[in-house]
């Protein structure tokens, strides 16, 4: 079955960077893109951006431009999201989700990765 | 950026009742590019509806979506105990994708 499995929880200090991985299985990895969405504790969903696995094209949300980098490794069917210059308000669960194009719905989602930013 | 406003914020209903959730967009959505997701505590969101009215694989037919332009509705007929959750709408018709703030469907 189609599945996205994310890396484990992270604790980072303010100013540091975090890199979350998302390993795909059960479908043609290069036939879809990957979007990243985050959810702060008790809050709603915030789209961060999308990457085409086929050609590496990206579309980052304005709120994250300059601070986020999304990449993929087709040899391992894994997508990565790196967020730099972390602040306390970056504490959230980060999800990856399969999305056929940059303008598409998300299905399925990874299980989420909790990133805690604290001094 | 297209803003999605969901109402009500919380819906208190009993099992077996019908739930009607609203999602209003700040501008008309291209080709009804709107999706609905269900999220239960501690879980990732799950796709219910895409293209405003298309039901995702494995989703029971008590879930239905409708609407176009700026006004969209998710209807859940005959609520089952497992349907009590938070529901989000999402638009994907612009280059900047956005979500509504969510509607919580709780047991009355």
PDB file of C-alpha atoms in Angstrom:
ATOM      1  CA  UNK A   1       0.000   0.000   0.000  1.00  0.00           C
ATOM      2  CA  UNK A   2       1.044   3.591  -0.491  1.00  0.00           C
ATOM      3  CA  UNK A   3       2.900   4.734   2.591  1.00  0.00           C
ATOM      4  CA  UNK A   4       5.038   7.630   3.773  1.00  0.00           C
ATOM      5  CA  UNK A   5       7.199   7.021   6.838  1.00  0.00           C
ATOM      6  CA  UNK A   6       8.876   9.986   8.497  1.00  0.00           C
ATOM      7  CA  UNK A   7      11.921  10.279  10.720  1.00  0.00           C
ATOM      8  CA  UNK A   8      11.674  10.552  14.479  1.00  0.00           C
ATOM      9  CA  UNK A   9      11.152  13.463  16.828  1.00  0.00           C
ATOM     10  CA  UNK A  10      13.807  16.167  17.101  1.00  0.00           C
ATOM     11  CA  UNK A  11      14.745  18.690  19.771  1.00  0.00           C
ATOM     12  CA  UNK A  12      16.689  21.714  18.567  1.00  0.00           C
ATOM     13  CA  UNK A  13      17.976  24.951  20.015  1.00  0.00           C
ATOM     14  CA  UNK A  14      16.956  28.323  18.610  1.00  0.00           C
ATOM     15  CA  UNK A  15      19.053  29.225  15.598  1.00  0.00           C
ATOM     16  CA  UNK A  16      19.768  25.620  14.663  1.00  0.00           C
ATOM     17  CA  UNK A  17      18.546  23.685  11.628  1.00  0.00           C
ATOM     18  CA  UNK A  18      16.478  20.519  11.347  1.00  0.00           C
ATOM     19  CA  UNK A  19      16.171  18.051   8.497  1.00  0.00           C
ATOM     20  CA  UNK A  20      13.151  15.754   8.400  1.00  0.00           C
ATOM     21  CA  UNK A  21      12.975  12.742   6.099  1.00  0.00           C
ATOM     22  CA  UNK A  22       9.988  11.077   4.469  1.00  0.00           C
ATOM     23  CA  UNK A  23      10.434   7.622   2.899  1.00  0.00           C
ATOM     24  CA  UNK A  24       7.882   6.613   0.300  1.00  0.00           C
ATOM     25  CA  UNK A  25       6.801   3.125  -0.675  1.00  0.00           C
ATOM     26  CA  UNK A  26       4.053   1.409  -2.623  1.00  0.00           C
ATOM     27  CA  UNK A  27       4.006   3.698  -5.664  1.00  0.00           C
ATOM     28  CA  UNK A  28       6.199   5.231  -8.368  1.00  0.00           C
ATOM     29  CA  UNK A  29       8.111   7.865  -6.410  1.00  0.00           C
ATOM     30  CA  UNK A  30       8.957   9.940  -9.481  1.00  0.00           C
ATOM     31  CA  UNK A  31       5.337  10.052 -10.632  1.00  0.00           C
ATOM     32  CA  UNK A  32       4.279  12.397  -7.849  1.00  0.00           C
ATOM     33  CA  UNK A  33       5.514  15.315  -5.811  1.00  0.00           C
ATOM     34  CA  UNK A  34       5.771  15.762  -2.070  1.00  0.00           C
ATOM     35  CA  UNK A  35       4.253  18.595  -0.068  1.00  0.00           C
ATOM     36  CA  UNK A  36       5.169  19.546   3.476  1.00  0.00           C
ATOM     37  CA  UNK A  37       2.632  20.823   6.008  1.00  0.00           C
ATOM     38  CA  UNK A  38       3.134  21.749   9.631  1.00  0.00           C
ATOM     39  CA  UNK A  39       0.830  21.985  12.632  1.00  0.00           C
ATOM     40  CA  UNK A  40       1.762  23.911  15.766  1.00  0.00           C
ATOM     41  CA  UNK A  41       0.426  22.501  19.050  1.00  0.00           C
ATOM     42  CA  UNK A  42      -3.343  22.881  19.199  1.00  0.00           C
ATOM     43  CA  UNK A  43      -3.382  24.819  15.932  1.00  0.00           C
ATOM     44  CA  UNK A  44      -4.435  24.292  12.331  1.00  0.00           C
ATOM     45  CA  UNK A  45      -2.534  23.171   9.244  1.00  0.00           C
ATOM     46  CA  UNK A  46       0.015  25.353   7.445  1.00  0.00           C
ATOM     47  CA  UNK A  47       1.326  24.474   3.972  1.00  0.00           C
ATOM     48  CA  UNK A  48       5.094  24.939   3.647  1.00  0.00           C
ATOM     49  CA  UNK A  49       5.776  24.031   0.052  1.00  0.00           C
ATOM     50  CA  UNK A  50       5.987  21.339  -2.628  1.00  0.00           C
ATOM     51  CA  UNK A  51       8.711  19.610  -4.575  1.00  0.00           C
ATOM     52  CA  UNK A  52       8.457  17.743  -7.844  1.00  0.00           C
ATOM     53  CA  UNK A  53      10.285  14.445  -7.480  1.00  0.00           C
ATOM     54  CA  UNK A  54      10.516  14.194 -11.274  1.00  0.00           C
ATOM     55  CA  UNK A  55      12.604  17.335 -11.874  1.00  0.00           C
ATOM     56  CA  UNK A  56      13.273  18.875  -8.454  1.00  0.00           C
ATOM     57  CA  UNK A  57      11.186  21.993  -9.098  1.00  0.00           C
ATOM     58  CA  UNK A  58       9.989  23.586  -5.898  1.00  0.00           C
ATOM     59  CA  UNK A  59       7.265  25.989  -4.809  1.00  0.00           C
ATOM     60  CA  UNK A  60       7.773  27.345  -1.304  1.00  0.00           C
ATOM     61  CA  UNK A  61       5.176  29.221   0.705  1.00  0.00           C
ATOM     62  CA  UNK A  62       6.084  32.884   1.152  1.00  0.00           C
ATOM     63  CA  UNK A  63       6.317  32.454   4.919  1.00  0.00           C
ATOM     64  CA  UNK A  64       9.181  29.988   4.522  1.00  0.00           C
ATOM     65  CA  UNK A  65      11.099  31.268   1.501  1.00  0.00           C
ATOM     66  CA  UNK A  66      14.774  31.698   2.332  1.00  0.00           C
ATOM     67  CA  UNK A  67      14.561  29.423   5.349  1.00  0.00           C
ATOM     68  CA  UNK A  68      13.381  26.077   3.915  1.00  0.00           C
ATOM     69  CA  UNK A  69      14.897  23.669   1.414  1.00  0.00           C
ATOM     70  CA  UNK A  70      13.079  20.628   0.055  1.00  0.00           C
ATOM     71  CA  UNK A  71      14.985  17.862  -1.720  1.00  0.00           C
ATOM     72  CA  UNK A  72      14.489  14.290  -2.815  1.00  0.00           C
ATOM     73  CA  UNK A  73      16.670  11.211  -3.303  1.00  0.00           C
ATOM     74  CA  UNK A  74      15.162   8.974  -5.967  1.00  0.00           C
ATOM     75  CA  UNK A  75      17.631   6.175  -5.220  1.00  0.00           C
ATOM     76  CA  UNK A  76      16.038   5.697  -1.807  1.00  0.00           C
ATOM     77  CA  UNK A  77      12.554   7.132  -2.534  1.00  0.00           C
ATOM     78  CA  UNK A  78      13.060   9.637   0.230  1.00  0.00           C
ATOM     79  CA  UNK A  79      12.102  13.297   0.484  1.00  0.00           C
ATOM     80  CA  UNK A  80      13.710  15.767   2.843  1.00  0.00           C
ATOM     81  CA  UNK A  81      12.686  19.090   4.347  1.00  0.00           C
ATOM     82  CA  UNK A  82      15.325  21.277   5.990  1.00  0.00           C
ATOM     83  CA  UNK A  83      14.290  24.309   8.027  1.00  0.00           C
ATOM     84  CA  UNK A  84      16.981  26.730   9.176  1.00  0.00           C
ATOM     85  CA  UNK A  85      17.265  29.485  11.776  1.00  0.00           C
ATOM     86  CA  UNK A  86      14.757  27.761  14.010  1.00  0.00           C
ATOM     87  CA  UNK A  87      12.660  29.797  16.439  1.00  0.00           C
ATOM     88  CA  UNK A  88      10.451  28.699  19.297  1.00  0.00           C
ATOM     89  CA  UNK A  89       7.363  29.236  17.144  1.00  0.00           C
ATOM     90  CA  UNK A  90       8.666  26.608  14.713  1.00  0.00           C
ATOM     91  CA  UNK A  91       7.747  23.997  17.330  1.00  0.00           C
ATOM     92  CA  UNK A  92       5.240  21.842  15.492  1.00  0.00           C
ATOM     93  CA  UNK A  93       4.455  18.488  13.964  1.00  0.00           C
ATOM     94  CA  UNK A  94       5.772  18.415  10.416  1.00  0.00           C
ATOM     95  CA  UNK A  95       3.989  16.230   7.873  1.00  0.00           C
ATOM     96  CA  UNK A  96       4.921  15.136   4.401  1.00  0.00           C
ATOM     97  CA  UNK A  97       2.168  14.218   1.976  1.00  0.00           C
ATOM     98  CA  UNK A  98       2.019  12.890  -1.557  1.00  0.00           C
ATOM     99  CA  UNK A  99       0.740  15.447  -4.074  1.00  0.00           C
ATOM    100  CA  UNK A 100       0.671  14.820  -7.790  1.00  0.00           C
ATOM    101  CA  UNK A 101       1.366  18.432  -8.684  1.00  0.00           C
ATOM    102  CA  UNK A 102       2.029  21.726  -6.953  1.00  0.00           C
ATOM    103  CA  UNK A 103      -1.686  22.371  -7.175  1.00  0.00           C
ATOM    104  CA  UNK A 104      -3.155  19.174  -5.862  1.00  0.00           C
ATOM    105  CA  UNK A 105      -4.721  17.544  -2.860  1.00  0.00           C
ATOM    106  CA  UNK A 106      -2.624  15.550  -0.394  1.00  0.00           C
ATOM    107  CA  UNK A 107      -2.981  11.796  -0.128  1.00  0.00           C
ATOM    108  CA  UNK A 108      -1.664  10.019   1.823  1.00  0.00           C
ATOM    109  CA  UNK A 109       0.159  11.778   4.644  1.00  0.00           C
ATOM    110  CA  UNK A 110       3.135  10.674   6.678  1.00  0.00           C
ATOM    111  CA  UNK A 111       2.682  10.024  10.367  1.00  0.00           C
ATOM    112  CA  UNK A 112       4.267  13.340  11.319  1.00  0.00           C
ATOM    113  CA  UNK A 113       7.507  14.393  12.992  1.00  0.00           C
ATOM    114  CA  UNK A 114       7.487  16.513  16.138  1.00  0.00           C
ATOM    115  CA  UNK A 115      10.145  19.201  16.098  1.00  0.00           C
ATOM    116  CA  UNK A 116      10.616  21.003  19.399  1.00  0.00           C
ATOM    117  CA  UNK A 117      12.645  24.202  19.481  1.00  0.00           C
ATOM    118  CA  UNK A 118      13.737  25.106  22.976  1.00  0.00           C
ATOM    119  CA  UNK A 119      16.765  26.582  24.681  1.00  0.00           C
TER     120      UNK A 119
ATOM    121  CA  UNK B   1      -3.400  34.443  -0.863  1.00  0.00           C
ATOM    122  CA  UNK B   2      -6.840  32.829  -0.780  1.00  0.00           C
ATOM    123  CA  UNK B   3      -8.302  32.795   2.728  1.00  0.00           C
ATOM    124  CA  UNK B   4     -10.631  29.939   3.665  1.00  0.00           C
ATOM    125  CA  UNK B   5     -13.111  30.532   6.467  1.00  0.00           C
ATOM    126  CA  UNK B   6     -14.777  27.491   8.015  1.00  0.00           C
ATOM    127  CA  UNK B   7     -17.958  27.561  10.044  1.00  0.00           C
ATOM    128  CA  UNK B   8     -19.019  26.782  12.611  1.00  0.00           C
ATOM    129  CA  UNK B   9     -15.922  26.469  14.742  1.00  0.00           C
ATOM    130  CA  UNK B  10     -17.481  23.653  16.731  1.00  0.00           C
ATOM    131  CA  UNK B  11     -20.487  21.498  15.923  1.00  0.00           C
ATOM    132  CA  UNK B  12     -22.087  19.532  18.767  1.00  0.00           C
ATOM    133  CA  UNK B  13     -24.161  16.638  17.494  1.00  0.00           C
ATOM    134  CA  UNK B  14     -25.326  13.167  18.485  1.00  0.00           C
ATOM    135  CA  UNK B  15     -24.510   9.933  16.644  1.00  0.00           C
ATOM    136  CA  UNK B  16     -26.995   9.392  13.836  1.00  0.00           C
ATOM    137  CA  UNK B  17     -27.482  13.105  13.153  1.00  0.00           C
ATOM    138  CA  UNK B  18     -26.353  14.952  10.032  1.00  0.00           C
ATOM    139  CA  UNK B  19     -23.387  17.315  10.109  1.00  0.00           C
ATOM    140  CA  UNK B  20     -23.142  20.238   7.693  1.00  0.00           C
ATOM    141  CA  UNK B  21     -19.783  22.019   7.564  1.00  0.00           C
ATOM    142  CA  UNK B  22     -19.124  25.166   5.569  1.00  0.00           C
ATOM    143  CA  UNK B  23     -15.982  26.482   3.895  1.00  0.00           C
ATOM    144  CA  UNK B  24     -16.010  29.920   2.267  1.00  0.00           C
ATOM    145  CA  UNK B  25     -13.181  31.185   0.076  1.00  0.00           C
ATOM    146  CA  UNK B  26     -12.104  34.824  -0.185  1.00  0.00           C
ATOM    147  CA  UNK B  27     -12.126  34.497  -3.993  1.00  0.00           C
ATOM    148  CA  UNK B  28     -13.555  32.067  -6.470  1.00  0.00           C
ATOM    149  CA  UNK B  29     -11.647  28.784  -6.690  1.00  0.00           C
ATOM    150  CA  UNK B  30     -10.349  27.570 -10.036  1.00  0.00           C
ATOM    151  CA  UNK B  31     -12.245  24.488 -11.192  1.00  0.00           C
ATOM    152  CA  UNK B  32     -13.531  23.774  -7.682  1.00  0.00           C
ATOM    153  CA  UNK B  33     -10.041  22.894  -6.505  1.00  0.00           C
ATOM    154  CA  UNK B  34     -11.101  22.211  -2.932  1.00  0.00           C
ATOM    155  CA  UNK B  35     -10.384  19.247  -0.667  1.00  0.00           C
ATOM    156  CA  UNK B  36     -11.624  18.147   2.749  1.00  0.00           C
ATOM    157  CA  UNK B  37      -9.616  16.294   5.390  1.00  0.00           C
ATOM    158  CA  UNK B  38     -10.481  14.589   8.660  1.00  0.00           C
ATOM    159  CA  UNK B  39      -8.045  14.667  11.569  1.00  0.00           C
ATOM    160  CA  UNK B  40      -8.371  12.726  14.798  1.00  0.00           C
ATOM    161  CA  UNK B  41      -6.253  13.487  17.903  1.00  0.00           C
ATOM    162  CA  UNK B  42      -2.668  12.328  17.524  1.00  0.00           C
ATOM    163  CA  UNK B  43      -3.166  11.307  13.903  1.00  0.00           C
ATOM    164  CA  UNK B  44      -2.258  12.745  10.542  1.00  0.00           C
ATOM    165  CA  UNK B  45      -5.038  14.238   8.423  1.00  0.00           C
ATOM    166  CA  UNK B  46      -6.860  11.904   6.049  1.00  0.00           C
ATOM    167  CA  UNK B  47      -8.212  12.933   2.644  1.00  0.00           C
ATOM    168  CA  UNK B  48     -11.994  12.686   2.381  1.00  0.00           C
ATOM    169  CA  UNK B  49     -13.001  14.775  -0.655  1.00  0.00           C
ATOM    170  CA  UNK B  50     -11.131  16.270  -3.626  1.00  0.00           C
ATOM    171  CA  UNK B  51     -12.363  18.448  -6.461  1.00  0.00           C
ATOM    172  CA  UNK B  52     -15.135  19.679  -4.136  1.00  0.00           C
ATOM    173  CA  UNK B  53     -17.217  16.526  -4.547  1.00  0.00           C
ATOM    174  CA  UNK B  54     -15.016  13.548  -5.421  1.00  0.00           C
ATOM    175  CA  UNK B  55     -14.849  10.968  -2.651  1.00  0.00           C
ATOM    176  CA  UNK B  56     -11.372   9.588  -1.912  1.00  0.00           C
ATOM    177  CA  UNK B  57     -10.688   5.862  -2.027  1.00  0.00           C
ATOM    178  CA  UNK B  58     -12.157   4.004   0.912  1.00  0.00           C
ATOM    179  CA  UNK B  59     -14.237   6.893   2.210  1.00  0.00           C
ATOM    180  CA  UNK B  60     -17.791   5.873   3.199  1.00  0.00           C
ATOM    181  CA  UNK B  61     -20.627   7.317   1.137  1.00  0.00           C
ATOM    182  CA  UNK B  62     -22.088   9.083   4.179  1.00  0.00           C
ATOM    183  CA  UNK B  63     -19.436  11.731   3.432  1.00  0.00           C
ATOM    184  CA  UNK B  64     -20.292  14.063   0.574  1.00  0.00           C
ATOM    185  CA  UNK B  65     -18.956  17.361  -0.705  1.00  0.00           C
ATOM    186  CA  UNK B  66     -20.638  20.052  -2.733  1.00  0.00           C
ATOM    187  CA  UNK B  67     -20.270  23.637  -3.839  1.00  0.00           C
ATOM    188  CA  UNK B  68     -18.449  25.812  -6.313  1.00  0.00           C
ATOM    189  CA  UNK B  69     -17.030  29.290  -6.661  1.00  0.00           C
ATOM    190  CA  UNK B  70     -16.566  30.531  -3.112  1.00  0.00           C
ATOM    191  CA  UNK B  71     -18.989  28.382  -1.090  1.00  0.00           C
ATOM    192  CA  UNK B  72     -18.395  24.725  -0.292  1.00  0.00           C
ATOM    193  CA  UNK B  73     -20.030  22.225   2.033  1.00  0.00           C
ATOM    194  CA  UNK B  74     -19.059  18.919   3.593  1.00  0.00           C
ATOM    195  CA  UNK B  75     -22.026  16.838   4.696  1.00  0.00           C
ATOM    196  CA  UNK B  76     -21.779  13.796   6.931  1.00  0.00           C
ATOM    197  CA  UNK B  77     -25.006  11.802   6.995  1.00  0.00           C
ATOM    198  CA  UNK B  78     -25.856   9.728  10.050  1.00  0.00           C
ATOM    199  CA  UNK B  79     -22.777  10.427  12.161  1.00  0.00           C
ATOM    200  CA  UNK B  80     -20.924   7.378  13.365  1.00  0.00           C
ATOM    201  CA  UNK B  81     -18.868   7.440  16.608  1.00  0.00           C
ATOM    202  CA  UNK B  82     -15.645   7.429  14.580  1.00  0.00           C
ATOM    203  CA  UNK B  83     -16.664  10.606  12.702  1.00  0.00           C
ATOM    204  CA  UNK B  84     -16.157  12.887  15.690  1.00  0.00           C
ATOM    205  CA  UNK B  85     -12.991  14.726  14.731  1.00  0.00           C
ATOM    206  CA  UNK B  86     -11.678  17.985  13.284  1.00  0.00           C
ATOM    207  CA  UNK B  87     -12.322  18.715   9.603  1.00  0.00           C
ATOM    208  CA  UNK B  88     -10.251  21.004   7.408  1.00  0.00           C
ATOM    209  CA  UNK B  89     -10.866  22.355   3.937  1.00  0.00           C
ATOM    210  CA  UNK B  90      -7.950  23.139   1.630  1.00  0.00           C
ATOM    211  CA  UNK B  91      -7.756  25.009  -1.661  1.00  0.00           C
ATOM    212  CA  UNK B  92      -5.233  24.082  -4.320  1.00  0.00           C
ATOM    213  CA  UNK B  93      -6.323  26.408  -7.102  1.00  0.00           C
ATOM    214  CA  UNK B  94      -3.599  28.972  -6.564  1.00  0.00           C
ATOM    215  CA  UNK B  95       0.170  28.693  -6.327  1.00  0.00           C
ATOM    216  CA  UNK B  96      -0.068  29.322  -2.592  1.00  0.00           C
ATOM    217  CA  UNK B  97      -2.099  26.505  -1.065  1.00  0.00           C
ATOM    218  CA  UNK B  98      -4.101  27.295   2.049  1.00  0.00           C
ATOM    219  CA  UNK B  99      -6.235  25.551   4.669  1.00  0.00           C
ATOM    220  CA  UNK B 100      -9.253  26.658   6.613  1.00  0.00           C
ATOM    221  CA  UNK B 101      -8.926  26.913  10.377  1.00  0.00           C
ATOM    222  CA  UNK B 102     -10.940  23.747  10.983  1.00  0.00           C
ATOM    223  CA  UNK B 103     -14.331  22.685  12.335  1.00  0.00           C
ATOM    224  CA  UNK B 104     -14.496  20.391  15.330  1.00  0.00           C
ATOM    225  CA  UNK B 105     -17.380  17.929  15.322  1.00  0.00           C
ATOM    226  CA  UNK B 106     -17.947  16.852  18.905  1.00  0.00           C
ATOM    227  CA  UNK B 107     -20.351  14.523  20.633  1.00  0.00           C
ATOM    228  CA  UNK B 108     -23.304  16.319  22.170  1.00  0.00           C
TER     229      UNK B 108
END
